Short mmCIF file of C-alpha atoms in Angstrom, two decimals:
data_model
loop_
_atom_site.label_atom_id
_atom_site.label_comp_id
_atom_site.label_asym_id
_atom_site.label_seq_id
_atom_site.Cartn_x
_atom_site.Cartn_y
_atom_site.Cartn_z
CA MET B 1 -42.75 -8.01 -13.47
CA THR B 2 -41.57 -7.27 -17.01
CA THR B 3 -38.55 -5.11 -17.79
CA ASP B 4 -37.65 -2.97 -20.80
CA ALA B 5 -35.22 -4.17 -23.48
CA THR B 6 -32.30 -2.25 -21.96
CA GLY B 7 -32.67 -3.91 -18.57
CA ALA B 8 -33.01 -0.54 -16.87
CA GLY B 9 -35.78 -1.96 -14.73
CA ILE B 10 -33.42 -4.62 -13.37
CA THR B 11 -30.88 -1.94 -12.46
CA GLY B 12 -33.54 0.06 -10.66
CA GLN B 13 -34.66 -2.97 -8.67
CA VAL B 14 -31.11 -3.80 -7.57
CA LEU B 15 -30.42 -0.20 -6.57
CA ALA B 16 -33.67 -0.10 -4.61
CA SER B 17 -32.63 -3.26 -2.75
CA LEU B 18 -29.54 -1.47 -1.46
CA ARG B 19 -31.38 1.44 0.17
CA GLY B 20 -31.49 -0.29 3.53
CA THR B 21 -27.70 -0.69 3.78
CA ALA B 22 -26.82 0.38 7.32
CA ASP B 23 -23.33 1.65 6.50
CA PRO B 24 -23.72 4.78 4.30
CA ARG B 25 -20.31 4.40 2.69
CA LEU B 26 -20.93 0.72 1.87
CA GLY B 27 -24.25 1.70 0.34
CA GLU B 28 -22.54 4.37 -1.77
CA LEU B 29 -19.87 1.94 -2.99
CA LEU B 30 -22.33 -0.84 -3.85
CA THR B 31 -24.69 1.56 -5.59
CA GLY B 32 -21.88 2.94 -7.74
CA LEU B 33 -20.58 -0.54 -8.49
CA VAL B 34 -23.98 -1.84 -9.61
CA ARG B 35 -24.71 1.23 -11.71
CA HIS B 36 -21.36 1.08 -13.55
CA LEU B 37 -21.43 -2.71 -13.99
CA HIS B 38 -24.91 -2.58 -15.48
CA ASP B 39 -23.99 0.35 -17.74
CA PHE B 40 -20.91 -1.60 -18.89
CA ALA B 41 -23.02 -4.62 -19.78
CA ARG B 42 -25.48 -2.46 -21.73
CA GLU B 43 -22.78 -0.44 -23.49
CA THR B 44 -20.85 -3.51 -24.66
CA ARG B 45 -23.92 -5.75 -25.07
CA LEU B 46 -22.20 -8.38 -22.95
CA THR B 47 -23.03 -11.90 -24.12
CA GLN B 48 -23.83 -14.88 -21.93
CA GLU B 49 -20.63 -16.61 -23.12
CA GLU B 50 -18.53 -13.54 -22.28
CA TRP B 51 -20.12 -13.31 -18.84
CA GLU B 52 -19.28 -16.98 -18.20
CA ARG B 53 -15.68 -16.46 -19.34
CA ALA B 54 -15.37 -13.49 -17.00
CA ILE B 55 -16.69 -15.53 -14.07
CA ALA B 56 -14.25 -18.34 -14.92
CA PHE B 57 -11.38 -15.82 -15.09
CA LEU B 58 -12.22 -14.34 -11.67
CA THR B 59 -12.58 -17.84 -10.22
CA ALA B 60 -9.16 -18.82 -11.57
CA THR B 61 -7.69 -15.59 -10.19
CA GLY B 62 -8.92 -16.47 -6.72
CA GLN B 63 -7.65 -20.03 -7.02
CA ALA B 64 -4.17 -18.73 -7.95
CA CYS B 65 -3.87 -16.85 -4.64
CA THR B 66 -1.68 -18.37 -1.93
CA ASP B 67 -0.12 -17.20 1.33
CA THR B 68 2.76 -15.72 -0.68
CA ARG B 69 1.02 -14.71 -3.92
CA GLN B 70 -1.91 -12.34 -4.38
CA GLU B 71 -3.22 -12.71 -7.92
CA PHE B 72 -6.06 -10.24 -7.32
CA ILE B 73 -3.57 -7.51 -6.37
CA LEU B 74 -1.64 -8.41 -9.52
CA LEU B 75 -4.84 -8.06 -11.55
CA SER B 76 -5.55 -4.70 -9.94
CA ASP B 77 -1.98 -3.64 -10.70
CA VAL B 78 -2.02 -4.46 -14.42
CA LEU B 79 -5.40 -2.76 -14.89
CA GLY B 80 -3.98 0.41 -13.33
CA LEU B 81 -6.52 0.31 -10.50
CA SER B 82 -3.90 -0.04 -7.75
CA MET B 83 -2.06 3.03 -8.99
CA LEU B 84 -5.29 4.97 -9.44
CA VAL B 85 -6.34 4.26 -5.85
CA GLU B 86 -2.85 5.28 -4.65
CA THR B 87 -3.10 8.51 -6.63
CA LEU B 88 -6.60 9.32 -5.36
CA ASN B 89 -5.49 8.79 -1.77
CA GLY B 90 -1.87 9.82 -2.05
CA ASP B 91 -2.03 13.58 -1.59
CA ARG B 92 1.11 14.55 0.30
CA ALA B 93 2.43 17.72 1.86
CA ALA B 94 4.85 19.67 -0.31
CA GLY B 95 8.16 17.83 -0.43
CA ALA B 96 6.83 14.58 1.07
CA THR B 97 7.82 11.33 -0.62
CA GLU B 98 5.33 10.23 -3.27
CA SER B 99 3.57 6.93 -2.78
CA THR B 100 3.20 4.07 -5.22
CA VAL B 101 1.80 0.53 -5.30
CA LEU B 102 2.35 -2.12 -2.63
CA GLY B 103 2.72 -4.94 -5.13
CA PRO B 104 1.88 -8.63 -4.66
CA PHE B 105 5.07 -9.73 -2.83
CA HIS B 106 4.94 -7.81 0.44
CA LEU B 107 5.02 -9.99 3.55
CA THR B 108 3.52 -8.81 6.83
CA GLU B 109 6.64 -9.69 8.81
CA SER B 110 9.99 -8.80 7.28
CA PRO B 111 13.01 -10.04 9.26
CA VAL B 112 14.32 -7.48 11.75
CA ARG B 113 17.76 -6.22 10.69
CA ALA B 114 20.38 -4.01 12.26
CA LEU B 115 21.42 -0.85 10.45
CA GLY B 116 24.06 -1.72 7.87
CA ASP B 117 23.03 -5.37 7.55
CA ASP B 118 23.20 -7.09 4.18
CA ILE B 119 19.74 -8.16 2.98
CA ASP B 120 21.23 -10.03 0.01
CA LEU B 121 21.72 -13.43 1.62
CA VAL B 122 22.79 -15.06 -1.68
CA GLY B 123 25.57 -12.65 -2.62
CA GLY B 124 24.76 -12.15 -6.28
CA GLY B 125 24.96 -9.15 -8.56
CA GLU B 126 26.57 -5.77 -8.14
CA ARG B 127 27.10 -4.79 -4.53
CA CYS B 128 25.42 -1.60 -3.41
CA VAL B 129 24.56 0.43 -0.36
CA VAL B 130 21.27 2.25 0.08
CA SER B 131 21.28 5.03 2.63
CA GLY B 132 19.00 7.86 3.58
CA ARG B 133 17.17 9.67 6.29
CA VAL B 134 13.57 9.55 7.46
CA ARG B 135 12.33 13.03 8.21
CA SER B 136 9.19 15.06 8.54
CA ALA B 137 8.06 17.33 5.72
CA ASP B 138 9.37 20.30 7.72
CA GLY B 139 12.84 18.77 7.72
CA THR B 140 12.84 17.40 11.27
CA PRO B 141 14.62 14.01 11.52
CA LEU B 142 12.44 11.15 12.76
CA PRO B 143 14.50 8.94 15.09
CA GLY B 144 13.10 5.46 15.60
CA ALA B 145 11.19 5.50 12.31
CA VAL B 146 10.64 1.99 10.95
CA VAL B 147 11.68 1.23 7.37
CA ASP B 148 10.37 -1.98 5.79
CA VAL B 149 12.34 -2.99 2.68
CA TRP B 150 11.89 -5.75 0.09
CA GLN B 151 13.27 -6.34 -3.39
CA ALA B 152 13.93 -8.84 -6.14
CA ASP B 153 17.42 -10.24 -6.58
CA ASP B 154 19.86 -9.49 -9.41
CA LYS B 155 18.01 -11.98 -11.64
CA GLY B 156 14.57 -10.49 -11.00
CA TYR B 157 13.10 -12.98 -8.51
CA TYR B 158 11.69 -12.52 -5.01
CA ASP B 159 12.45 -15.08 -2.33
CA VAL B 160 8.87 -16.38 -2.31
CA GLN B 161 9.14 -17.15 -6.03
CA GLN B 162 12.14 -19.43 -5.50
CA PRO B 163 11.70 -21.47 -2.34
CA GLY B 164 14.65 -23.79 -2.02
CA VAL B 165 16.79 -21.52 -4.19
CA GLN B 166 16.65 -18.30 -2.18
CA PRO B 167 16.51 -18.50 1.61
CA ALA B 168 13.34 -17.12 3.20
CA GLY B 169 13.75 -13.42 3.92
CA ASN B 170 16.27 -12.82 1.16
CA GLY B 171 16.01 -9.25 -0.07
CA ARG B 172 13.92 -8.19 2.93
CA GLY B 173 14.56 -6.24 6.08
CA LEU B 174 12.89 -4.23 8.83
CA PHE B 175 15.15 -1.39 9.95
CA THR B 176 14.86 1.18 12.73
CA ALA B 177 16.31 4.61 12.00
CA ASP B 178 18.98 5.94 14.36
CA ALA B 179 18.81 9.04 16.59
CA GLU B 180 19.24 11.27 13.52
CA GLY B 181 16.63 9.44 11.45
CA ARG B 182 19.29 7.74 9.33
CA PHE B 183 19.08 4.25 7.83
CA TRP B 184 21.40 2.27 5.62
CA PHE B 185 21.75 -1.29 4.39
CA ARG B 186 23.75 -3.40 1.97
CA THR B 187 22.24 -5.35 -0.89
CA CYS B 188 22.63 -6.05 -4.61
CA VAL B 189 21.41 -3.80 -7.39
CA PRO B 190 17.98 -5.27 -8.24
CA ALA B 191 17.09 -6.29 -11.77
CA ALA B 192 14.08 -5.48 -13.88
CA TYR B 193 11.75 -8.45 -13.89
CA PRO B 194 8.50 -9.81 -15.29
CA ILE B 195 5.51 -10.01 -13.01
CA PRO B 196 4.25 -13.60 -12.69
CA THR B 197 2.74 -14.72 -15.98
CA ASP B 198 1.90 -18.34 -15.14
CA GLY B 199 -1.59 -17.46 -13.88
CA PRO B 200 -4.74 -15.77 -15.18
CA VAL B 201 -3.16 -12.30 -15.16
CA GLY B 202 -0.37 -13.53 -17.42
CA GLY B 203 -2.99 -14.84 -19.81
CA LEU B 204 -4.66 -11.43 -19.81
CA LEU B 205 -1.36 -9.73 -20.69
CA ARG B 206 -0.76 -12.13 -23.57
CA ALA B 207 -4.29 -11.66 -24.86
CA THR B 208 -3.78 -7.88 -24.95
CA GLY B 209 -0.25 -7.96 -26.40
CA ARG B 210 1.35 -6.35 -23.34
CA HIS B 211 4.78 -7.07 -21.88
CA PRO B 212 4.96 -8.12 -18.21
CA TYR B 213 8.09 -6.22 -17.13
CA ARG B 214 8.65 -3.89 -14.22
CA PRO B 215 11.69 -1.58 -14.03
CA ALA B 216 14.29 -2.37 -11.38
CA HIS B 217 13.28 -1.07 -7.96
CA ILE B 218 13.36 -1.53 -4.19
CA HIS B 219 10.13 -1.35 -2.16
CA PHE B 220 9.82 0.73 1.01
CA ILE B 221 7.22 1.30 3.69
CA ALA B 222 8.22 4.01 6.18
CA THR B 223 6.32 4.64 9.42
CA ALA B 224 6.92 7.04 12.27
CA GLU B 225 4.92 8.18 15.28
CA SER B 226 2.41 10.97 14.55
CA HIS B 227 3.10 10.75 10.81
CA THR B 228 1.26 9.21 7.86
CA PRO B 229 3.03 6.06 6.58
CA VAL B 230 4.21 5.99 3.00
CA THR B 231 4.45 2.99 0.67
CA THR B 232 6.85 3.73 -2.14
CA HIS B 233 9.61 2.52 -4.49
CA LEU B 234 13.21 3.46 -5.17
CA PHE B 235 13.68 3.05 -8.94
CA VAL B 236 17.11 2.47 -10.52
CA ALA B 237 17.91 5.31 -12.92
CA GLY B 238 18.80 4.37 -16.49
CA GLY B 239 17.11 0.99 -16.39
CA ASP B 240 14.69 -0.54 -18.86
CA TYR B 241 10.91 -0.17 -18.66
CA LEU B 242 10.85 3.07 -16.66
CA ASP B 243 8.53 4.47 -19.32
CA SER B 244 6.43 1.30 -19.73
CA ASP B 245 6.02 -0.25 -16.29
CA ALA B 246 3.54 -3.13 -16.50
CA VAL B 247 1.72 -1.80 -13.41
CA PHE B 248 1.96 1.95 -14.25
CA ALA B 249 3.72 2.72 -10.94
CA VAL B 250 6.73 4.85 -11.92
CA LYS B 251 6.91 8.36 -10.50
CA TRP B 252 9.96 10.26 -11.64
CA SER B 253 10.56 11.77 -8.21
CA LEU B 254 11.38 8.23 -7.03
CA VAL B 255 14.14 7.52 -9.59
CA ARG B 256 17.69 7.66 -8.25
CA ASP B 257 21.19 7.00 -9.57
CA PHE B 258 22.90 3.94 -8.17
CA ALA B 259 26.19 5.72 -8.74
CA GLU B 260 29.52 3.90 -8.80
CA THR B 261 31.48 5.15 -5.80
CA ASP B 262 35.26 4.82 -5.56
CA ASP B 263 35.96 5.71 -1.93
CA PRO B 264 37.95 3.17 0.11
CA ALA B 265 37.15 4.85 3.43
CA LEU B 266 33.42 4.88 2.74
CA ALA B 267 33.58 1.28 1.50
CA ARG B 268 35.22 0.26 4.79
CA GLU B 269 32.57 2.18 6.74
CA PHE B 270 29.77 0.37 4.90
CA GLY B 271 31.56 -2.99 4.85
CA VAL B 272 31.58 -3.49 1.08
CA PRO B 273 34.34 -4.00 -1.50
CA ASN B 274 35.51 -0.85 -3.28
CA PRO B 275 34.26 0.41 -5.73
CA PHE B 276 30.57 -0.08 -5.09
CA ARG B 277 27.18 1.29 -6.06
CA HIS B 278 25.56 3.80 -3.72
CA ALA B 279 21.99 5.13 -3.81
CA ARG B 280 20.76 7.89 -1.51
CA PHE B 281 17.05 7.99 -0.84
CA ASP B 282 15.40 10.11 1.84
CA LEU B 283 11.90 9.20 3.05
CA VAL B 284 9.88 12.31 3.87
CA LEU B 285 6.65 11.81 5.84
CA GLU B 286 3.83 14.24 6.47
CA ARG B 287 2.32 14.73 9.90
CA ALA B 288 -0.86 12.79 10.48
CA ALA B 289 -4.03 14.85 10.56
#
């Protein structure tokens, strides 16, 4: 069978081959993917050499993935796709905490911590306390809510990036809110940091003249019974790169002051030297449909 010069006949044949897909949603996704990929190739007049380079890039991206590094998530992040998907699926009830990207350094099992524990096992940087409350969008506290936390250290590295330097689990914790929905923990003020640039995604950033930096932040996932989980960040106010995050994930409702607090009694209560930095960050969940 011959096809026209634009290859439209090829596109039609591929789309026709998908009509027997048993799962309607899978059929819809594959149909849209094929249509847009073929339109992209026609619009840009993709060359054979460019196609081969793209295949090599995707192959290298897969080969860079390990148990502790997800290069494909990183690629999705820097192309803005991760944040777009979050935005498309992140509608929240009025007042609920906004979601943002998961990022490539989340581990499925953070170490279980008691409320008030120090997740900075190295002891570097400015000491700080993060405290807040998990509550429903109607204001009801959510006792027993689970708060998963992970962050980079004061030099901008996650534990999995420095095995042998940072102990496993540094900067991570799984907390259970108390009877009033409260949580609190000790840590260091995180630093802004570059996303990994030693793989294919780093090469892409260099080729496009983009910087790799993310503003300082702490990751959170909050879950509670009968409520929709939220994946979000706590961003450090006043830091660099808030207006040029390499993964486009800053939402201004998530920026908080890590204010210097000079209160000896509160320092004793939290178990930190006085003065110290203190950030307050409530996690507001909407009821599940």
